[in-house]
PDB file of C-alpha atoms and ligand atoms in Angstrom:
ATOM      1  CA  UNK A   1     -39.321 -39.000  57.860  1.00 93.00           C
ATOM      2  CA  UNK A   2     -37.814 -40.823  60.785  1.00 97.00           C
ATOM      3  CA  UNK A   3     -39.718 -40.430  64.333  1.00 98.00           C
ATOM      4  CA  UNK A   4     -38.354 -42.170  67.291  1.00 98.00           C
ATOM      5  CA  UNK A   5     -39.777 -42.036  70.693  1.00 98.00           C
ATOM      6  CA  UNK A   6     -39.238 -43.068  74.038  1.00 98.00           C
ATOM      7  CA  UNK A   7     -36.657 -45.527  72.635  1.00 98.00           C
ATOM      8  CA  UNK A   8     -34.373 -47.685  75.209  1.00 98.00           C
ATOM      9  CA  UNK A   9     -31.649 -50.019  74.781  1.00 98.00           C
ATOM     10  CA  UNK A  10     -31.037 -51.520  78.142  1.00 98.00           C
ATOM     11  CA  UNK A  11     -28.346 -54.360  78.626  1.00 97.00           C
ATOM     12  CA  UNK A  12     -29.425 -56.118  82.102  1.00 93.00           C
ATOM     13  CA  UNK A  13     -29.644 -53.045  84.172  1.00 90.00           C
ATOM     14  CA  UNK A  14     -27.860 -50.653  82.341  1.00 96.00           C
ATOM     15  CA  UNK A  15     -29.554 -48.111  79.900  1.00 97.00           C
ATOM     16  CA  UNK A  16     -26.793 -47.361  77.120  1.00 98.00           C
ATOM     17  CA  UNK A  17     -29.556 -45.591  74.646  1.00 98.00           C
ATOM     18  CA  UNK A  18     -32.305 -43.196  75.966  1.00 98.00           C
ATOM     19  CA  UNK A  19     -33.904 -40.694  73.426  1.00 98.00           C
ATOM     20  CA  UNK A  20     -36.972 -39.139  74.423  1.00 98.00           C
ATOM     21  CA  UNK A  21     -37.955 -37.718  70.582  1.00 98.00           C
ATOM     22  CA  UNK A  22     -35.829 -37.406  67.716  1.00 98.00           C
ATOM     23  CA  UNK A  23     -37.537 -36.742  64.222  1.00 98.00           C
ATOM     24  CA  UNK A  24     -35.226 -36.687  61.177  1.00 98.00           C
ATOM     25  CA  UNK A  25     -37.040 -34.853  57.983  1.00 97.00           C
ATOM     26  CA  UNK A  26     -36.257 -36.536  54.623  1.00 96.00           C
ATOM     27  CA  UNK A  27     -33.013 -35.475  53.010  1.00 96.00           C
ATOM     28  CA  UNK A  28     -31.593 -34.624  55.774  1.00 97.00           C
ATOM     29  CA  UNK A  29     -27.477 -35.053  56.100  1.00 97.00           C
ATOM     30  CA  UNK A  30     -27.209 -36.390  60.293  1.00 98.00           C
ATOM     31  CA  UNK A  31     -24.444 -36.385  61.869  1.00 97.00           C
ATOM     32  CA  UNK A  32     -24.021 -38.884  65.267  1.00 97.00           C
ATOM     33  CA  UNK A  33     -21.450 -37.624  66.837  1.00 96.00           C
ATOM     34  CA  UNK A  34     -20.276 -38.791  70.966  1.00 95.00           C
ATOM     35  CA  UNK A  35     -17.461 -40.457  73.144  1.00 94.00           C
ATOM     36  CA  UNK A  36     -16.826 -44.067  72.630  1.00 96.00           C
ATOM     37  CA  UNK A  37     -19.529 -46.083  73.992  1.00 97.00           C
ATOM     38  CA  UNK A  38     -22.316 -43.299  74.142  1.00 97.00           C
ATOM     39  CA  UNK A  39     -24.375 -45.381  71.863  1.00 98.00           C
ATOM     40  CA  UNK A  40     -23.836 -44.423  68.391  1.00 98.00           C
ATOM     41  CA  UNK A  41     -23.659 -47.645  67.252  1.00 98.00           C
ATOM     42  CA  UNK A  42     -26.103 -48.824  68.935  1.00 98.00           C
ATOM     43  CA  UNK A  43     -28.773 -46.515  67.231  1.00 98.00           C
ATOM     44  CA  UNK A  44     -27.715 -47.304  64.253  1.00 98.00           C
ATOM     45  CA  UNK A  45     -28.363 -50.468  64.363  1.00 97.00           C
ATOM     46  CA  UNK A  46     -31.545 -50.381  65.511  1.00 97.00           C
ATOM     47  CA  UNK A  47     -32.492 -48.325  62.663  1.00 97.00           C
ATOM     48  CA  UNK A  48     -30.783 -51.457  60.347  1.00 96.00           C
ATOM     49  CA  UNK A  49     -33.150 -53.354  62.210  1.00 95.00           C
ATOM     50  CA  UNK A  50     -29.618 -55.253  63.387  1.00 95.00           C
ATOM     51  CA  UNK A  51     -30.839 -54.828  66.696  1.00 97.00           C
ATOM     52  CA  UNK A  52     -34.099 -54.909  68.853  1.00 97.00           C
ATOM     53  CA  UNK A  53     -34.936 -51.743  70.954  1.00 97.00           C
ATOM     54  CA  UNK A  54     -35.900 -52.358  74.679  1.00 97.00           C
ATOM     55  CA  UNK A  55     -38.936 -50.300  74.102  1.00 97.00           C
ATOM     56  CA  UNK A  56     -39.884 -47.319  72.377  1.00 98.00           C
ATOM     57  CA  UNK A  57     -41.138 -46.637  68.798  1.00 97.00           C
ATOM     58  CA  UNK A  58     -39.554 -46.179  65.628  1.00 96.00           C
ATOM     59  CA  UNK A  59     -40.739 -44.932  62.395  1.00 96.00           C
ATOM     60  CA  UNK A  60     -38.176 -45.454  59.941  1.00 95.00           C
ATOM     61  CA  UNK A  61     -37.914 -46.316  55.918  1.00 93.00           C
ATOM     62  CA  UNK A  62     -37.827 -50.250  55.246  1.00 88.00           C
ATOM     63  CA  UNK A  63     -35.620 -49.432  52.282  1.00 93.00           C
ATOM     64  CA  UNK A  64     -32.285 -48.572  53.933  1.00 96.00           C
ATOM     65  CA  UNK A  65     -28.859 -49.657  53.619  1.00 96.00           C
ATOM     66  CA  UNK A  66     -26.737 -49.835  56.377  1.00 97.00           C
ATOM     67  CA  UNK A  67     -22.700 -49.899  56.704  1.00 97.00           C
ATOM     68  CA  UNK A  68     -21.614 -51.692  59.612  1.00 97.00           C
ATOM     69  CA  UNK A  69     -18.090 -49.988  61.573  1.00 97.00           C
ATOM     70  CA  UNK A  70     -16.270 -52.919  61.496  1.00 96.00           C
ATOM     71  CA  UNK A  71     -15.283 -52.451  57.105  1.00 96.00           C
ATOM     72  CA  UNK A  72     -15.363 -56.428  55.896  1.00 94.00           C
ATOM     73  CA  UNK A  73     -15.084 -57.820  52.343  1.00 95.00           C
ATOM     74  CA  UNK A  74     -15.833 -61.021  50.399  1.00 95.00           C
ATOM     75  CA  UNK A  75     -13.048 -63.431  48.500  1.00 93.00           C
ATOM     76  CA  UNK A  76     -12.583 -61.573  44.813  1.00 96.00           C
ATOM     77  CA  UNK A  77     -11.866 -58.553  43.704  1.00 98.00           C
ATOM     78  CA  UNK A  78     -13.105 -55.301  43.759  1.00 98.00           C
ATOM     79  CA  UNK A  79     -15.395 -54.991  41.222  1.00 98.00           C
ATOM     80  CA  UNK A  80     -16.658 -58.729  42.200  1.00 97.00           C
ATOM     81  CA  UNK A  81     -17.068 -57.012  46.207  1.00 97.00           C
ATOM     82  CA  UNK A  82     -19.595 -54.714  44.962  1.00 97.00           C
ATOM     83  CA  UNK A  83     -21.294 -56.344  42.003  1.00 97.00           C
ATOM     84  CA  UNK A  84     -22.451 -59.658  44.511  1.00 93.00           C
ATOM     85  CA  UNK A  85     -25.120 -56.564  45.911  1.00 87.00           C
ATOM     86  CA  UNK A  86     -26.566 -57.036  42.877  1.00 91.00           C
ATOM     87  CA  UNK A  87     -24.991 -54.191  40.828  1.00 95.00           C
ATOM     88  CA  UNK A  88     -23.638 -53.982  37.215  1.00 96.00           C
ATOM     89  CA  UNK A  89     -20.229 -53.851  36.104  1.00 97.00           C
ATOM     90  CA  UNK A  90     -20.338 -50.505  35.178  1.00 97.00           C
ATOM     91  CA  UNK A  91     -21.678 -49.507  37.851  1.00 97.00           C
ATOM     92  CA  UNK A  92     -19.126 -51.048  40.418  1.00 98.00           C
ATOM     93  CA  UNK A  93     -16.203 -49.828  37.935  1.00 98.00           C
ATOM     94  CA  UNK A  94     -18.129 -45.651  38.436  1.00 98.00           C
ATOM     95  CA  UNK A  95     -17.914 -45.997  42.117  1.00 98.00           C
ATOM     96  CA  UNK A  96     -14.215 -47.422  42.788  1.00 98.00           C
ATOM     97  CA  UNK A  97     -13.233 -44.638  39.913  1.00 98.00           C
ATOM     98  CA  UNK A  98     -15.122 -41.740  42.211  1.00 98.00           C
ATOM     99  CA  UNK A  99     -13.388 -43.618  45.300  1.00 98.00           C
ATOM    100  CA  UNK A 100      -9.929 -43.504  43.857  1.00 98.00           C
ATOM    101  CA  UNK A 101      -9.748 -47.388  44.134  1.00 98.00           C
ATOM    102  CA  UNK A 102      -9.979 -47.948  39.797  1.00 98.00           C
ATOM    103  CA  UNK A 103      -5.927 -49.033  40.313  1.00 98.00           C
ATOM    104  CA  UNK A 104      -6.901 -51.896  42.301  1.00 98.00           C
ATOM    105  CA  UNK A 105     -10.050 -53.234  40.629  1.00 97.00           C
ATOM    106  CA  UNK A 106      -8.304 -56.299  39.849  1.00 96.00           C
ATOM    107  CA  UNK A 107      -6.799 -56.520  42.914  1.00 97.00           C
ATOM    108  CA  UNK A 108      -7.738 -59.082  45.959  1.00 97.00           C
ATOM    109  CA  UNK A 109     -10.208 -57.195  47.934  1.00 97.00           C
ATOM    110  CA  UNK A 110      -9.018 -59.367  51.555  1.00 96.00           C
ATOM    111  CA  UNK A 111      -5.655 -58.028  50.944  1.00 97.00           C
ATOM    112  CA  UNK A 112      -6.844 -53.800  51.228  1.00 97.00           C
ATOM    113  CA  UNK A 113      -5.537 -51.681  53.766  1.00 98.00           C
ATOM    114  CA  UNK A 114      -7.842 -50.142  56.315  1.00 97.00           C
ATOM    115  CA  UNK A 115      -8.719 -47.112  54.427  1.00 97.00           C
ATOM    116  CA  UNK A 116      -8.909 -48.763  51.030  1.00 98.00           C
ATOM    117  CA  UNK A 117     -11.394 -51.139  52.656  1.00 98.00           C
ATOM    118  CA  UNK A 118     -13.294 -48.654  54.128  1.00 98.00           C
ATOM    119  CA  UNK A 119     -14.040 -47.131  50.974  1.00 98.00           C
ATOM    120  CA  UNK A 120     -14.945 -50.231  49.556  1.00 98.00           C
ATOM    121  CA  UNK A 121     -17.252 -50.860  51.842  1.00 97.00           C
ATOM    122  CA  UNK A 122     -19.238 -47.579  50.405  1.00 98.00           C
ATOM    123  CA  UNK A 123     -18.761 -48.503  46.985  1.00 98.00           C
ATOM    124  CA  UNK A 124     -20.876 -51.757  48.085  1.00 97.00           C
ATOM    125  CA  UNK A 125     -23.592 -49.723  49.716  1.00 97.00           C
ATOM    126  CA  UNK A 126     -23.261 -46.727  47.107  1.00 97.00           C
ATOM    127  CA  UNK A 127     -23.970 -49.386  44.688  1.00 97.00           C
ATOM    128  CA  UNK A 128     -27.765 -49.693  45.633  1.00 96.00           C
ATOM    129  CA  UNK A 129     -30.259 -47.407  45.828  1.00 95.00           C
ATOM    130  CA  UNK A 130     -32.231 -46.582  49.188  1.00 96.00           C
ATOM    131  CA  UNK A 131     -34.421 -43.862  51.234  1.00 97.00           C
ATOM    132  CA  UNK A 132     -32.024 -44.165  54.287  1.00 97.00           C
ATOM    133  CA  UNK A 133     -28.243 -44.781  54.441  1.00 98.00           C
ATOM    134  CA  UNK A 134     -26.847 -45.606  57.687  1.00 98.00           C
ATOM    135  CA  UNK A 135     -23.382 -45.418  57.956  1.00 98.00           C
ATOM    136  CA  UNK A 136     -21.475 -45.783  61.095  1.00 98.00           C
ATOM    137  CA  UNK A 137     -18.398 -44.091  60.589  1.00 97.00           C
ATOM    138  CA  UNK A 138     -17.956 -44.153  57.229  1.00 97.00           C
ATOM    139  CA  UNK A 139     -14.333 -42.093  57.788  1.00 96.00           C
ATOM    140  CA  UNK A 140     -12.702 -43.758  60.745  1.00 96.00           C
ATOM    141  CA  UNK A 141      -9.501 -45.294  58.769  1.00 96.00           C
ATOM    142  CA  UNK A 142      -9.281 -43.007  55.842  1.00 96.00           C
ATOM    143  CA  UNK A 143      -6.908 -39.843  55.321  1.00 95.00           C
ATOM    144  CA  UNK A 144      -7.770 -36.539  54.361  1.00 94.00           C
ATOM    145  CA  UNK A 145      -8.128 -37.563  51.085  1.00 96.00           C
ATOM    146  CA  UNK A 146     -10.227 -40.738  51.827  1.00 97.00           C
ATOM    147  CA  UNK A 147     -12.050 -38.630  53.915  1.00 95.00           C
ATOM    148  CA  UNK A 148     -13.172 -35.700  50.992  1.00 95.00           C
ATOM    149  CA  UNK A 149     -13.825 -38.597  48.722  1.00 97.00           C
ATOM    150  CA  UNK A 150     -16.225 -40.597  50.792  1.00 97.00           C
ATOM    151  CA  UNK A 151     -18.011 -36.609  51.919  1.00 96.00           C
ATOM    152  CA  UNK A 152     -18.251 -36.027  48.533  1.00 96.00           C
ATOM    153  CA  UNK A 153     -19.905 -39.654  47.598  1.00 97.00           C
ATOM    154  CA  UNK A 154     -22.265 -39.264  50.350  1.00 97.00           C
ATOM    155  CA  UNK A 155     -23.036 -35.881  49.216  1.00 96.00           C
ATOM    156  CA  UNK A 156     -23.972 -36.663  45.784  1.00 97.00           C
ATOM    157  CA  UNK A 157     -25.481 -40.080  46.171  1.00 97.00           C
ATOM    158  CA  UNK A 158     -27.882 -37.628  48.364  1.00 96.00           C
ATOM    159  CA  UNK A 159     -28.626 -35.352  45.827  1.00 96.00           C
ATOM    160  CA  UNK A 160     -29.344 -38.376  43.095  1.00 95.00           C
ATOM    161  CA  UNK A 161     -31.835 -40.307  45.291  1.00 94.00           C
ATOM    162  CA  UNK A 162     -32.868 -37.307  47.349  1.00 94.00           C
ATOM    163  CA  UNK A 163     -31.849 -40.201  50.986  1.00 96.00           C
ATOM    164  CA  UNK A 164     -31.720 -39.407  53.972  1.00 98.00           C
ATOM    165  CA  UNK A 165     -28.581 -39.861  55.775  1.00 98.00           C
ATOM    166  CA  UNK A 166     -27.188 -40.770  59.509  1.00 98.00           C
ATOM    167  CA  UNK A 167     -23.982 -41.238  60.034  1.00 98.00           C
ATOM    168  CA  UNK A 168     -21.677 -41.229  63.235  1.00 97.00           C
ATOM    169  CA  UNK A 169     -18.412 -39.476  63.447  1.00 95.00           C
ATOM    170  CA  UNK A 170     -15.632 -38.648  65.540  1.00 93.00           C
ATOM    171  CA  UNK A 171     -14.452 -36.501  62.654  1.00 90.00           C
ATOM    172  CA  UNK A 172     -15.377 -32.920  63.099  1.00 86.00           C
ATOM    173  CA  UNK A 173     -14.417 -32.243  59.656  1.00 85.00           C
ATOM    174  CA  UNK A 174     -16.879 -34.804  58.192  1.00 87.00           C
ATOM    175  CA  UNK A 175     -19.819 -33.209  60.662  1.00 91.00           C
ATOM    176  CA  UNK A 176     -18.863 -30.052  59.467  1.00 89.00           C
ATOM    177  CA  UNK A 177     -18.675 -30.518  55.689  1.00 92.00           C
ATOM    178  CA  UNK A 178     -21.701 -32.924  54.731  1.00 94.00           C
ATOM    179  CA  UNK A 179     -24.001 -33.049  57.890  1.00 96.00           C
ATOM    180  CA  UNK A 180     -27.403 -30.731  57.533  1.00 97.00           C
ATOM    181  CA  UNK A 181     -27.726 -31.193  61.390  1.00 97.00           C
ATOM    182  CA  UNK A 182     -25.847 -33.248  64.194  1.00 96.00           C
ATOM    183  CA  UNK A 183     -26.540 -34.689  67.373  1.00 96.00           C
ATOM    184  CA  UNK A 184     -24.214 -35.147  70.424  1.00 96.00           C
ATOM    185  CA  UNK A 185     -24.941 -38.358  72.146  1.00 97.00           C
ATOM    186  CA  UNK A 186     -23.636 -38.635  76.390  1.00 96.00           C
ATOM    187  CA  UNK A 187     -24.358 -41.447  77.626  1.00 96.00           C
ATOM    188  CA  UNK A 188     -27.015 -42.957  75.398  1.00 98.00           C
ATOM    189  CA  UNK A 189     -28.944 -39.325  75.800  1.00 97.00           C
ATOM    190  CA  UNK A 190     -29.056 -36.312  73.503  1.00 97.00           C
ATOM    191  CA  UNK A 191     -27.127 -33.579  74.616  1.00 96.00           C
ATOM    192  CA  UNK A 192     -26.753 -31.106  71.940  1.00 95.00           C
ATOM    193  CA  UNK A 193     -28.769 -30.682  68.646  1.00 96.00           C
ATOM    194  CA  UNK A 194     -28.253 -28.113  65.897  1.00 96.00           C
ATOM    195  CA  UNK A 195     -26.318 -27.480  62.728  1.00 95.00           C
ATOM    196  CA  UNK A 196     -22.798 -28.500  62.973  1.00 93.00           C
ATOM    197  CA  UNK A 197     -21.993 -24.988  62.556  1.00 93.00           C
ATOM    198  CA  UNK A 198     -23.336 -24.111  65.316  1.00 93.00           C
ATOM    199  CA  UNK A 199     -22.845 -26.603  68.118  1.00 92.00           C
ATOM    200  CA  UNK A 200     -19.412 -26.287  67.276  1.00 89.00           C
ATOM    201  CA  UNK A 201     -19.235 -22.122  67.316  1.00 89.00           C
ATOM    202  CA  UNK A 202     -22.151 -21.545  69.658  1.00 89.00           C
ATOM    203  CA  UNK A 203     -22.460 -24.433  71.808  1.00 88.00           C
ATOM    204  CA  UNK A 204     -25.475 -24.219  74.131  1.00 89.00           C
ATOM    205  CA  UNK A 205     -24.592 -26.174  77.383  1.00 91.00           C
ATOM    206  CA  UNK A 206     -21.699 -26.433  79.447  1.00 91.00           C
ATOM    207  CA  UNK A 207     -21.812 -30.216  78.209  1.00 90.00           C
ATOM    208  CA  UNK A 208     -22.182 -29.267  74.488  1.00 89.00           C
ATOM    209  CA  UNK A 209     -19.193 -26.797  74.949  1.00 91.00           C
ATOM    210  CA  UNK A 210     -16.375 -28.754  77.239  1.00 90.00           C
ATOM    211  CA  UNK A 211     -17.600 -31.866  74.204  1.00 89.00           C
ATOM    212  CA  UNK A 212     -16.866 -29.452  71.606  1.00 88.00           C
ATOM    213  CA  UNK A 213     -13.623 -27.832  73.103  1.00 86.00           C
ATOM    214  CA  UNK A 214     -12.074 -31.361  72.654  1.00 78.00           C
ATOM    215  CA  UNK A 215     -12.503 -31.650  69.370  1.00 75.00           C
ATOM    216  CA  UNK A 216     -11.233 -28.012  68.251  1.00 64.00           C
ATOM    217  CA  UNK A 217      -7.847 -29.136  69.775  1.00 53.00           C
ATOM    218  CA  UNK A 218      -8.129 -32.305  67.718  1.00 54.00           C
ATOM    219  CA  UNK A 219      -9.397 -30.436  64.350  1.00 49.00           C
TER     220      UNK A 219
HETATM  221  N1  ATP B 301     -24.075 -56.821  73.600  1.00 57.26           N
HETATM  222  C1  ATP B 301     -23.820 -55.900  74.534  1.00 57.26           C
HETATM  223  N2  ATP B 301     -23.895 -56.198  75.855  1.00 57.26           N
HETATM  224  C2  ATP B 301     -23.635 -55.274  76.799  1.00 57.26           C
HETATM  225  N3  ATP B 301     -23.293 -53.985  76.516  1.00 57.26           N
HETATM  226  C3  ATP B 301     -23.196 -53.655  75.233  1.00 57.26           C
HETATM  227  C4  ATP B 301     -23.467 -54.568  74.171  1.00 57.26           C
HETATM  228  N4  ATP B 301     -23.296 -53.934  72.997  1.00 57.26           N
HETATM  229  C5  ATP B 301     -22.943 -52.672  73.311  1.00 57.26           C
HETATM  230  N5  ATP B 301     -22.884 -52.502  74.642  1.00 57.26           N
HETATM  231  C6  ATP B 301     -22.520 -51.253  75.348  1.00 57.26           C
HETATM  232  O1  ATP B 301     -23.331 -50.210  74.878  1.00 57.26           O
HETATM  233  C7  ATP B 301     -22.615 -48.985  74.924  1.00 57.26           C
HETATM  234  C8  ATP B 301     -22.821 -48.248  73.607  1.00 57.26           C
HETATM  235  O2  ATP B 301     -22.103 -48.954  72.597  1.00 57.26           O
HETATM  236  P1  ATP B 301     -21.998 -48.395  71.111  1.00 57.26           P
HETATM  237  O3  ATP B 301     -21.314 -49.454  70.324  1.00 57.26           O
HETATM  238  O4  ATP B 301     -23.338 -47.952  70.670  1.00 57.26           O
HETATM  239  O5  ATP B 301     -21.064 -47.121  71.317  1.00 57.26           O
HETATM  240  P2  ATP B 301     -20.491 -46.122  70.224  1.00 57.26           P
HETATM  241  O6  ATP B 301     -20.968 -44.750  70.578  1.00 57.26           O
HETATM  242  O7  ATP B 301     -20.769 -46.628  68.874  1.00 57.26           O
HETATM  243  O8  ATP B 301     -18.918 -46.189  70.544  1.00 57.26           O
HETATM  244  P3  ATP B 301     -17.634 -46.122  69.547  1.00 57.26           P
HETATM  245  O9  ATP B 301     -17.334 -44.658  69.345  1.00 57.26           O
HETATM  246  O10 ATP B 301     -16.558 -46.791  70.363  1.00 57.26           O
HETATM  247  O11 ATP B 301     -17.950 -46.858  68.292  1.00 57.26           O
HETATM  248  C9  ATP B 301     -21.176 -49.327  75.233  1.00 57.26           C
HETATM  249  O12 ATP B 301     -20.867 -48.961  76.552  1.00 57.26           O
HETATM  250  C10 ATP B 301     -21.102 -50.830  75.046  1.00 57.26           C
HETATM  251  O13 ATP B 301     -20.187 -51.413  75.944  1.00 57.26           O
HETATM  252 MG1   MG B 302     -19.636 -47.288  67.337  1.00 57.26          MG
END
């Protein structure tokens, strides 16, 4: 289980993450979902432990693995990309085959574009096993394709290691076919909590409902 409370990020005088109480049960699917700059990130990587909280406590798996935005890989190839995390050939050769990235195996993994990279970067983390996966969005440069292999990765690699996911999106598509629940951040606060489901059919608040109109236009 995750528990956070009372948890602030505060650069000089300005708060960019507030949340009063947020517990995530085990095996749960969470989607982060928010404008740019509402602190997505930000949580995230205080749960990697990439970042210090201003105050609050957290209560949180040591054994996580965490996949930064920003997609980045090492001089080699593919299989070399994924195998440095300590993985197995065959191993490295499973994942790019369920990521649709076998063809370029061989390939230079520097010279990838955007999406391929992206996906690479979950092969790396795929490759290891953890209780928490943090994954900050894992679909921002992929297609529709990309996008229904990496939901179905993250899906399964659930169901084998029975993790807990969090993962921000600005993909409605992504909430709505792999999260168990969401959360809306505004402003570094929660505004809207639920299944995807439903703060996207039913939202609750005015906030939660002019958030969600935006993104039916964009679905
Ligand atoms: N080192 C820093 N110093 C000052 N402000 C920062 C710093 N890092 C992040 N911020 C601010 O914190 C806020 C939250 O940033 P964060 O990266 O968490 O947003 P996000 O929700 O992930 O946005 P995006 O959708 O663009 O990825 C932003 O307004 C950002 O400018
Ligand atoms: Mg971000």
């Amino acid at each position: 289980m995750i528990e956070i409370k009372s948890l602030k990020k505060t650069y000089r005088e300005r708060t960019v993450l507030d949340i009063d109480k947020l517990v995530i049960d085990d095996g749960t699917i969470l989607a982060v979902a928010g404008a740019n700059g509402s602190g997505k990130s930000t949580l995230l990587r205080i749960l990697a432990c990439q970042l210090k909280a201003t105050e609050g406590e957290i209560a949180s798996p040591e054994n996580s693995l965490y996949m930064p935005q920003q997609a980045y890989a090492f001089r080699g190839n593919l299989i070399d990309n994924i195998t440095l995390s300590g993985a197995d050939r065959e191993t490295a050769k499973q994942l790019l085959e369920k990521l649709e990235l076998s063809h370029l195996s061989e390939k230079k993994a520097t010279s990838l574009s955007g999406g391929e990279l992206q996906r690479l970067s979950l092969c790396r983390v795929l490759s290891r096993k953890a209780e928490l996966l943090l994954l900050d969005e894992p679909t921002s440069a992929c297609d529709v394709r990309g996008a229904e292999l990496v939901v179905n990765a993250i899906k399964e690699y659930r169901e084998e290691n029975g993790c807990t996911v969090v993962m921000s999106t600005h993909a409605p598509a992504l909430a709505l076919k792999a999260a168990d629940r969401m959360i809306i951040l505004g402003n570094g606060k929660i505004e809207a909590d639920g299944t995807p489901a439903d703060i996207f059919n039913k939202p609750e608040t005015d906030w939660a409902k002019s958030f969600t109109a935006g993104w039916k236009t964009d679905a």
